[in-house]
mmCIF file of C-alpha atoms in Angstrom:
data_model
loop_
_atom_site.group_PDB
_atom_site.id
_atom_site.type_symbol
_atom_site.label_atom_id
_atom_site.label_comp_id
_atom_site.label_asym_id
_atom_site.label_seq_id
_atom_site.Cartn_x
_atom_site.Cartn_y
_atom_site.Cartn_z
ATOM 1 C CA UNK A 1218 94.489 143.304 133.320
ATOM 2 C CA UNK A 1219 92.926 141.779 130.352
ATOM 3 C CA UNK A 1220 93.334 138.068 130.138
ATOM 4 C CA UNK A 1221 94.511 138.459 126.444
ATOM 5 C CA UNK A 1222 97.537 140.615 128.219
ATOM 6 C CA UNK A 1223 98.405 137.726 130.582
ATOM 7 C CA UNK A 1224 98.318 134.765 127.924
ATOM 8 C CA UNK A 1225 101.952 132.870 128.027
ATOM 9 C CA UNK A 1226 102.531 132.955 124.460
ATOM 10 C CA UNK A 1227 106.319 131.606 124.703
ATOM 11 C CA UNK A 1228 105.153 128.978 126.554
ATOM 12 C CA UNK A 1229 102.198 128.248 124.367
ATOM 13 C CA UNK A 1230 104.854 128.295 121.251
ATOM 14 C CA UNK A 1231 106.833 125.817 123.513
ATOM 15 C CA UNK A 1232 104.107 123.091 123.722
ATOM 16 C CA UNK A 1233 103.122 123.734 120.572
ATOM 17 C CA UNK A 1234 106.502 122.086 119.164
ATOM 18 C CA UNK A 1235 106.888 119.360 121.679
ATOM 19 C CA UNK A 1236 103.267 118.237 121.169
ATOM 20 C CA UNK A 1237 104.430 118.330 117.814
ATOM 21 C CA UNK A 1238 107.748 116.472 118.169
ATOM 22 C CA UNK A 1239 105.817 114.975 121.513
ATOM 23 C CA UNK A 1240 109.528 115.227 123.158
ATOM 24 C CA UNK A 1241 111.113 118.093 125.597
ATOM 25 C CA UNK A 1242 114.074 117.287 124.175
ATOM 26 C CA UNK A 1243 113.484 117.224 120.621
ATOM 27 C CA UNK A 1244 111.274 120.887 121.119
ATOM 28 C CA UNK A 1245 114.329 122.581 122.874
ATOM 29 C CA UNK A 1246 116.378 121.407 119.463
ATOM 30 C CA UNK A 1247 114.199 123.160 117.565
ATOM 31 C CA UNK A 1248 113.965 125.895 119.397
ATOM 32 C CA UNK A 1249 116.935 126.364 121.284
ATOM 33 C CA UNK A 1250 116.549 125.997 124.830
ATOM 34 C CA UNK A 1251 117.225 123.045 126.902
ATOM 35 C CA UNK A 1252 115.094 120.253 127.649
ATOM 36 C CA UNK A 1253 114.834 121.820 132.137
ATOM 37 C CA UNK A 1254 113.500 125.424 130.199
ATOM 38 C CA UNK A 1255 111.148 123.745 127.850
ATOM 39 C CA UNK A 1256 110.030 121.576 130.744
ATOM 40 C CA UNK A 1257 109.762 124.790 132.880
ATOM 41 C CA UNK A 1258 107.875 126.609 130.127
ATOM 42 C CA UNK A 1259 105.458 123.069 129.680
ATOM 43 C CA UNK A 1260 105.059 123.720 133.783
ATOM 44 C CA UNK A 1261 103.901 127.631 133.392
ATOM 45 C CA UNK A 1262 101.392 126.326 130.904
ATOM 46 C CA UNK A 1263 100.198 123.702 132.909
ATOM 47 C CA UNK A 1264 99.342 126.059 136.001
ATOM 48 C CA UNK A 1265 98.440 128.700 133.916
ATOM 49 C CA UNK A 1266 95.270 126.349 132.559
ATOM 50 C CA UNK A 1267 95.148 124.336 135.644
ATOM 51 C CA UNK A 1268 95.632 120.896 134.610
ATOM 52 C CA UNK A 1269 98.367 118.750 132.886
ATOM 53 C CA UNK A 1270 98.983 118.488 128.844
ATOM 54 C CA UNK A 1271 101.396 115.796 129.206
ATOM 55 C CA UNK A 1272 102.057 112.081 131.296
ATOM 56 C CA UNK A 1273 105.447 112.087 131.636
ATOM 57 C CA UNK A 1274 106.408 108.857 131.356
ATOM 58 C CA UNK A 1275 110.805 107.581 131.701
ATOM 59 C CA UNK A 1276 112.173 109.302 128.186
ATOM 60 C CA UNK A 1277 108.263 109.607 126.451
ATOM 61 C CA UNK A 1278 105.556 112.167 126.869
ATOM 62 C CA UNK A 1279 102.682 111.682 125.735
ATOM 63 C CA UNK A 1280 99.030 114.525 125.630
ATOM 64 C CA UNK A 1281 96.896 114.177 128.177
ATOM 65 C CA UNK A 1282 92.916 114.126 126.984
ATOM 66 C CA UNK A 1283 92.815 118.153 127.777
ATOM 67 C CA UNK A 1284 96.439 118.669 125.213
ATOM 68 C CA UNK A 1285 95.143 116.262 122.545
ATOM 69 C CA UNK A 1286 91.901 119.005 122.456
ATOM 70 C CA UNK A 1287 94.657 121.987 122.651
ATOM 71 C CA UNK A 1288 97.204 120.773 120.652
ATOM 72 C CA UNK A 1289 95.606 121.762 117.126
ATOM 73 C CA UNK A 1290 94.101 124.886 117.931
ATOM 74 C CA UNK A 1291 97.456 126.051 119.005
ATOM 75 C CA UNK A 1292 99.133 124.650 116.640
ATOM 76 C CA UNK A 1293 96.225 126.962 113.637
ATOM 77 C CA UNK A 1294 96.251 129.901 115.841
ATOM 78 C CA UNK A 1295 99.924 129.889 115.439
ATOM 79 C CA UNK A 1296 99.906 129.177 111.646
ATOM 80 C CA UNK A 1297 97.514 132.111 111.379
ATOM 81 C CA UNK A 1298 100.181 134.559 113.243
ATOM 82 C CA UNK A 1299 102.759 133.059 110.916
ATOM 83 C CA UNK A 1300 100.181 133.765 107.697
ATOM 84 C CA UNK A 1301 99.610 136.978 109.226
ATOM 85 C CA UNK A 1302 103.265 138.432 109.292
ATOM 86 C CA UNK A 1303 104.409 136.867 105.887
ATOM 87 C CA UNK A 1304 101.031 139.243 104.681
ATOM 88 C CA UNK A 1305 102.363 141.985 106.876
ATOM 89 C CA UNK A 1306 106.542 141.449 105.139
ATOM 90 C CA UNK A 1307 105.413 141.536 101.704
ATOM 91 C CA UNK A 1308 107.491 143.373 99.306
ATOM 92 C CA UNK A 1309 107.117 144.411 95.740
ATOM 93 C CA UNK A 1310 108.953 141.592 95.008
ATOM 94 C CA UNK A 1311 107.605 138.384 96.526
ATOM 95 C CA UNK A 1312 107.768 134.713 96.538
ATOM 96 C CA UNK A 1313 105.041 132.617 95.707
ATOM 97 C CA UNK A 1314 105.504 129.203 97.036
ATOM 98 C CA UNK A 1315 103.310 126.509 95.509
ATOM 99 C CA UNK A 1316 103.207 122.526 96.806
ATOM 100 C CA UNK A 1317 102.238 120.114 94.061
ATOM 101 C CA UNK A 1318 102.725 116.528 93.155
ATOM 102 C CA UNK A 1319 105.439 115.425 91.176
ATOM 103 C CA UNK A 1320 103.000 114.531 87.716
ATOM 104 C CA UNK A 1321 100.903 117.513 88.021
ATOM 105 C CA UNK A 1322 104.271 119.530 88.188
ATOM 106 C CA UNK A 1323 105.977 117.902 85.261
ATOM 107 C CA UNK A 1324 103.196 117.087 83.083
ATOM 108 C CA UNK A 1325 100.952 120.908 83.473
ATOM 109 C CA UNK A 1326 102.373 123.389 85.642
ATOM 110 C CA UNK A 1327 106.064 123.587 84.524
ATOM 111 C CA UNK A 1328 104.771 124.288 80.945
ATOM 112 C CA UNK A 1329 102.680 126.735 81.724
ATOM 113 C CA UNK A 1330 104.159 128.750 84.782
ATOM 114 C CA UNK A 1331 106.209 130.909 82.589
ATOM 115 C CA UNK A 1332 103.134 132.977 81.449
ATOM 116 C CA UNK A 1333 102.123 133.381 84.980
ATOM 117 C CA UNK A 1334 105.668 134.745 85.791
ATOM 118 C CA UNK A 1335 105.574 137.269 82.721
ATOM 119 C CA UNK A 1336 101.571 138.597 83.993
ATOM 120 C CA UNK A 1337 103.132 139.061 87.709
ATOM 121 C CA UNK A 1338 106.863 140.177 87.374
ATOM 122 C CA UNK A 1339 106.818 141.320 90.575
ATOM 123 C CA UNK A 1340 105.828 137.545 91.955
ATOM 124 C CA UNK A 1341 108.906 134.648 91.675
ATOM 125 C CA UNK A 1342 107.717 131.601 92.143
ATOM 126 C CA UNK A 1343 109.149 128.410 94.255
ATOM 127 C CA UNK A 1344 108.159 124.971 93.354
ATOM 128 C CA UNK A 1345 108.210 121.746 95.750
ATOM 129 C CA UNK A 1346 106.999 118.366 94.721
ATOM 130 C CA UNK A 1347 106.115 115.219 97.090
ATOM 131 C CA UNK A 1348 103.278 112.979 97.481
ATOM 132 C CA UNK A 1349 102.321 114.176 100.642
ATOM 133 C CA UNK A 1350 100.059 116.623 101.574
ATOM 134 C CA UNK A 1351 101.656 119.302 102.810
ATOM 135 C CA UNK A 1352 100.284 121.202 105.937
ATOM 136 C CA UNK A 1353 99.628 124.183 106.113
ATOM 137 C CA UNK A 1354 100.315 125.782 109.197
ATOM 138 C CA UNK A 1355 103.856 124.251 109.531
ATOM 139 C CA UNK A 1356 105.372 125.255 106.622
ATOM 140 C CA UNK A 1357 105.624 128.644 104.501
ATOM 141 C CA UNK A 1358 103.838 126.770 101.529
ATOM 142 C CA UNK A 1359 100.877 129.368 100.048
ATOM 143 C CA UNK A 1360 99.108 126.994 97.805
ATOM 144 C CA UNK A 1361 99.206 123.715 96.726
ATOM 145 C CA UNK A 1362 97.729 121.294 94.107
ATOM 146 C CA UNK A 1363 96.843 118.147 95.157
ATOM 147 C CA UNK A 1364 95.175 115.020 94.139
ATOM 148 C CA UNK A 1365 91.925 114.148 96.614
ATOM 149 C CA UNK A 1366 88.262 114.498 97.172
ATOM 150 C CA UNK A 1367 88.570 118.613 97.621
ATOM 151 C CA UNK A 1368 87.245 118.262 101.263
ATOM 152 C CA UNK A 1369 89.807 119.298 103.491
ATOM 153 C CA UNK A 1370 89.201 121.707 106.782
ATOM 154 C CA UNK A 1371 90.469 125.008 107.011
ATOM 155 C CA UNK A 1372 91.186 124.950 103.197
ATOM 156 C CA UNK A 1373 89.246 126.808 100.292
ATOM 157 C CA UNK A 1374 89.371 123.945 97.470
ATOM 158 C CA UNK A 1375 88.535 124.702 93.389
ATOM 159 C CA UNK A 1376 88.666 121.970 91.327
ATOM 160 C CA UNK A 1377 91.209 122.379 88.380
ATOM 161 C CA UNK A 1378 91.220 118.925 86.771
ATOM 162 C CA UNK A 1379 89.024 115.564 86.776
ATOM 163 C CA UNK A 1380 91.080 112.447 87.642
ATOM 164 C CA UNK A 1381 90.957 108.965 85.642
ATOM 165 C CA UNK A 1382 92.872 106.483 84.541
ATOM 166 C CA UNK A 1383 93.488 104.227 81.935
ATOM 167 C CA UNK A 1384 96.284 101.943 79.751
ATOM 168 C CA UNK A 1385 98.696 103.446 77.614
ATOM 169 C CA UNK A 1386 101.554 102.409 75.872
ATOM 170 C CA UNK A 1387 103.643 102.883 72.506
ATOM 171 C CA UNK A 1388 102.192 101.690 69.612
ATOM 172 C CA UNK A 1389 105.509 99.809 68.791
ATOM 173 C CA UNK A 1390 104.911 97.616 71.842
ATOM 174 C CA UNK A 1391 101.355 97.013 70.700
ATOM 175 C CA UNK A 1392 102.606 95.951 67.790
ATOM 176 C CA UNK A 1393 104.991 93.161 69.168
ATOM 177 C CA UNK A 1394 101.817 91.443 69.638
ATOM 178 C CA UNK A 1395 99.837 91.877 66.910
ATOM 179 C CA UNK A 1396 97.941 95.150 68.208
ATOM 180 C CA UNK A 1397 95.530 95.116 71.184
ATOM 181 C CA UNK A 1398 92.642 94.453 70.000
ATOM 182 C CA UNK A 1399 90.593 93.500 73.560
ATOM 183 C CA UNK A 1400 91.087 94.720 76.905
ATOM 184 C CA UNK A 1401 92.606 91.040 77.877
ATOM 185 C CA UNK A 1402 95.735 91.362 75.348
ATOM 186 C CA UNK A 1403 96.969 94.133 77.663
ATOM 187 C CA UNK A 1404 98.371 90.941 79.906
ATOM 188 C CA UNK A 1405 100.124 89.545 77.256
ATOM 189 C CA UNK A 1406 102.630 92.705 77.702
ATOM 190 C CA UNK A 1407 104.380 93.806 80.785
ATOM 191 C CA UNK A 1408 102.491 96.384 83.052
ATOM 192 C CA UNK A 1409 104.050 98.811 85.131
ATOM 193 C CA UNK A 1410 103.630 98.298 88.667
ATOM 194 C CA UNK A 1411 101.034 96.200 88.376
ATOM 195 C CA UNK A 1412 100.264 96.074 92.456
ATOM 196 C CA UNK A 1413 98.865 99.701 91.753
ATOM 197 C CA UNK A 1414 95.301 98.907 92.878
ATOM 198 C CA UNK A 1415 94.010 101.375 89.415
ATOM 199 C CA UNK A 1416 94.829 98.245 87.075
ATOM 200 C CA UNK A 1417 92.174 96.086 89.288
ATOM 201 C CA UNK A 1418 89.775 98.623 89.209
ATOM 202 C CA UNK A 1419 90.036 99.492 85.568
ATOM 203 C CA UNK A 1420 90.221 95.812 84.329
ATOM 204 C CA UNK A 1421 87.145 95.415 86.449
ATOM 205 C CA UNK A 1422 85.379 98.125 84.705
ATOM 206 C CA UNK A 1423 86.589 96.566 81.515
ATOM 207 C CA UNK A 1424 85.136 93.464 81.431
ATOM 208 C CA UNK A 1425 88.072 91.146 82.467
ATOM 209 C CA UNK A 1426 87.371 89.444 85.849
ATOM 210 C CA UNK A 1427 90.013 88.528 88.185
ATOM 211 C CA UNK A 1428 93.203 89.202 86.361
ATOM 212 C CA UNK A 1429 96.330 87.492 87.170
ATOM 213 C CA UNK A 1430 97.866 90.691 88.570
ATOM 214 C CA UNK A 1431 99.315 89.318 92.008
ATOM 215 C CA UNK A 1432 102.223 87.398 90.743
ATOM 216 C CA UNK A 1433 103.400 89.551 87.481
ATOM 217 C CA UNK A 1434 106.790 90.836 88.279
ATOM 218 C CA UNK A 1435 106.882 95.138 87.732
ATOM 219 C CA UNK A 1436 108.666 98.660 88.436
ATOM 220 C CA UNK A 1437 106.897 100.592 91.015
ATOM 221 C CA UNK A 1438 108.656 104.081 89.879
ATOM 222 C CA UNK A 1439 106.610 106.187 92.268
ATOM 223 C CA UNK A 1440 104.852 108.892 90.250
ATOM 224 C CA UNK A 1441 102.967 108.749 87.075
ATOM 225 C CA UNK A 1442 105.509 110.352 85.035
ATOM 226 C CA UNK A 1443 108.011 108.278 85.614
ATOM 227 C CA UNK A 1444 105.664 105.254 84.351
ATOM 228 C CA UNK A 1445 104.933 107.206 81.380
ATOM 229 C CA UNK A 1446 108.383 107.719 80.229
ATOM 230 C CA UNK A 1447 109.001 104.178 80.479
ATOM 231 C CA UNK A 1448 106.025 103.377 78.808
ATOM 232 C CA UNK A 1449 107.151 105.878 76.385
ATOM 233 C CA UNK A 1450 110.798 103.649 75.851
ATOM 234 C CA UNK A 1451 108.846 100.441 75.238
ATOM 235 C CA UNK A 1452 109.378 98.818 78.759
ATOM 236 C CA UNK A 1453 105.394 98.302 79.470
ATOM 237 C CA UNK A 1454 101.985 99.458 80.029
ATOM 238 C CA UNK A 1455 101.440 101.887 82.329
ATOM 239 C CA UNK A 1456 98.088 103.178 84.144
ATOM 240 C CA UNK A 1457 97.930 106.591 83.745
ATOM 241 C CA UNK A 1458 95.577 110.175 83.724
ATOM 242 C CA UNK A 1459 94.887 110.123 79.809
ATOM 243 C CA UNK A 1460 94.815 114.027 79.774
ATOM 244 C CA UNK A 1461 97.960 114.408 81.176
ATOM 245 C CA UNK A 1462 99.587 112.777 77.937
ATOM 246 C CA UNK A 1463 97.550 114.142 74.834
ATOM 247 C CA UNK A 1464 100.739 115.868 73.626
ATOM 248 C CA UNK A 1465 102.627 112.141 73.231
ATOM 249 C CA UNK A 1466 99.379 110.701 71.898
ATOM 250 C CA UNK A 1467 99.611 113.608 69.029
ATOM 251 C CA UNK A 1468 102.844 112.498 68.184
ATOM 252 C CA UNK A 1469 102.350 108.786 68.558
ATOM 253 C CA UNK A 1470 104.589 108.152 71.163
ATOM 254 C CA UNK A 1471 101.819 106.914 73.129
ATOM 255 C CA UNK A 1472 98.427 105.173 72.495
ATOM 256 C CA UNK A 1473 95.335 104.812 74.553
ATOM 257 C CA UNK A 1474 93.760 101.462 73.234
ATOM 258 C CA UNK A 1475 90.678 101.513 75.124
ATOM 259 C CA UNK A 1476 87.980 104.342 75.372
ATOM 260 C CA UNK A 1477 87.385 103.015 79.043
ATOM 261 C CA UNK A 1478 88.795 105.422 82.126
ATOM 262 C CA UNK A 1479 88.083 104.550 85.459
ATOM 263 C CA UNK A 1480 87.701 106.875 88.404
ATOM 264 C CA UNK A 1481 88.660 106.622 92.242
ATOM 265 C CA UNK A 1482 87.019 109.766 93.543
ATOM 266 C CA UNK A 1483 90.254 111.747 93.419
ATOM 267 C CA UNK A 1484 90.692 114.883 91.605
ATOM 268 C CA UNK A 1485 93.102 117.686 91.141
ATOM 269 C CA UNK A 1486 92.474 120.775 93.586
ATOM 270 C CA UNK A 1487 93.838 124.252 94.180
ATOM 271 C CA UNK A 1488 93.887 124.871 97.661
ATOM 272 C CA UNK A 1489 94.810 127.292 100.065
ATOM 273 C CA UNK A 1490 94.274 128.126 104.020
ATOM 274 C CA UNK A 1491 90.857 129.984 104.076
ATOM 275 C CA UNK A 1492 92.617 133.020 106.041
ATOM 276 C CA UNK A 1493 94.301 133.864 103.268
ATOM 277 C CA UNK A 1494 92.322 134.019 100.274
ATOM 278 C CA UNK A 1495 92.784 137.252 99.676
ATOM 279 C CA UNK A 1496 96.630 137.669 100.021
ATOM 280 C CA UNK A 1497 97.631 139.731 96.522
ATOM 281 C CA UNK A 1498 99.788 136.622 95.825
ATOM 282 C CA UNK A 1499 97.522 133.711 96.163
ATOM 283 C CA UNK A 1500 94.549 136.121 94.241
ATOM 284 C CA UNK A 1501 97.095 137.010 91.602
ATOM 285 C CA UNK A 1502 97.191 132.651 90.909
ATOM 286 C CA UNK A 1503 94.145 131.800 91.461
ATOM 287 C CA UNK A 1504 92.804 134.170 88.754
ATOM 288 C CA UNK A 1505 95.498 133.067 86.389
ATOM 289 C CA UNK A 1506 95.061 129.490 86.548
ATOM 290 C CA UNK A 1507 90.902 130.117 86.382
ATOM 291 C CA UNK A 1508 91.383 131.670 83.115
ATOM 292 C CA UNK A 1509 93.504 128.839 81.798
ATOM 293 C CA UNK A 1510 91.124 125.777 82.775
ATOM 294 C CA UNK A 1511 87.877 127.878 82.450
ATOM 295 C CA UNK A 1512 85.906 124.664 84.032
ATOM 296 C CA UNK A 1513 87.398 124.824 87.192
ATOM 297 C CA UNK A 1514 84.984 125.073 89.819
ATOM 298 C CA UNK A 1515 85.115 128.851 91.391
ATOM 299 C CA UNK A 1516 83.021 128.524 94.033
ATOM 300 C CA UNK A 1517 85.401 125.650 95.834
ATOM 301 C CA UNK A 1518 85.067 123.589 98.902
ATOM 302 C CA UNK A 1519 81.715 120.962 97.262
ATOM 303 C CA UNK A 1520 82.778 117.967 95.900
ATOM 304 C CA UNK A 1521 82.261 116.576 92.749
ATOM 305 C CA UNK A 1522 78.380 115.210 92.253
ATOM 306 C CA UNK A 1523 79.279 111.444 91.397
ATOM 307 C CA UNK A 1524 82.559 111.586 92.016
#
């Protein structure tokens, strides 16, 4: 018999999700057994390789050297069967579920993912925003956009958009104090979150050496949108991606002061497991969004030369 035949797959899925949980008893939640079944399945594994995956240690488990080294391989080759039968399931209708952050979300995609609906009827579309990066192989998430240096294993990258930062606010507040003229003025105003590490580098890059940033009292609001529309109402600067916001500077709700934008290294990325570049769904995107930022870099997976 071939030893692809005698492979214990249920048990294989059962470490998989307590190395992942790295408790029997949280595993046997998730997949309904009990904690003696998952520990008997753990046990067929175990003698199956011929040594242990876990110490097992009173109510903790914790890999061994040999299931640290299995632990992610499982855990892809399983991501790849799950890939594999979403490909296999799809309909005419399908879902296209895309992972962004929240700014990239609210300030690009959501005004533009109406035209890639009306090219791809056939395609819906499901949008979830977080911070986080999302992975890949335990979730049902196709593509995301995230925020990074584009090097990421496993995961075909294209850049979409250059990061930066800089001060904006509305020109009403810059008027409360006279205009700001110099890059120092900016701290006679409130700044938004000003424990983000951006205003240090930026003020750094602007001439102004050690600010007084440590003791300034600020909102941290948690994404960059939020910061702009309260530095839209007049409550502050905020540090933001100028390109993001050209819309509000057109209308003079907003005001960059300074031709100075700073860079961290992190850019915006489409990305996507390399198995499944060519799923009709994640092609159908891919070639949309290329044809709407036309710089993006096609051939993926190289970072950015200075960046």
């Amino acid at each position: 018999m071939k030893l692809s035949r005698q492979l214990p797959l249920n048990a294989l899925r059962v470490f998989e999700a307590t190395a992942r949980h790295m408790s029997f008893t949280k595993a046997g939640d998730e997949l309904g057994m009990t904690q003696t079944a998952v520990s008997y399945q753990i046990k067929l594994l175990e003698d199956f390789i011929g040594m242990a995956l876990f110490v097992r240690k009173p109510r903790q488990v914790t890999l061994t050297e040999s299931g640290q080294k299995l632990a992610p391989r499982v855990a892809e080759a399983f991501g790849v069967l799950r890939n594999a039968v979403a490909d296999a399931k799809q309909i005419k209708s399908d879902t296209l579920f895309i992972h962004t952050t929240p700014t990239f979300a609210a300030r690009w995609l959501s005004r533009h993912i109406g035209a890639f609906q009306l090219e791809n009827p056939g395609i819906a579309v499901r949008l979830e925003t977080s911070q986080e990066f999302v992975n890949f192989s335990q979730t049902d998430v196709d593509l995301a956009i995230r925020a990074g240096a584009g090097i990421w294993p496993g995961l075909n990258s294209h850049l979409l958009m250059r990061g930066g930062f800089s001060p904006m606010l509305s020109p009403a507040l810059a008027e409360t104090i006279g205009g700001v003229k110099t890059p120092a003025d900016l701290l006679k105003l409130r700044l938004i979150d000003a424990g983000d590490p951006w205003w240090q580098q930026w003020f750094h890059q602007a001439g102004v050496s050690d600010p007084p940033l440590q003791n300034r009292t600020g909102s941290r609001l948690g994404a960059q949108t939020f910061e702009a529309a309260a530095a839209i109402a007049g409550q502050g600067v905020a540090i933001l991606t100028p390109e993001f916001y050209t819309d509000e500077v057109a209308l003079g709700r907003l005001m960059q002061p300074f031709d100075i934008t700073s860079h961290d290294g992190a850019h915006y990325w489409l990305v996507y497991p390399e198995n499944r570049k060519n799923a009709p769904k994640i092609k159908a995107f891919r070639e949309w969004i290329f044809k709407l930022m036309p710089s993006v870099d096609q051939q993926g997976q190289k970072p950015i030369s200075g960046a």
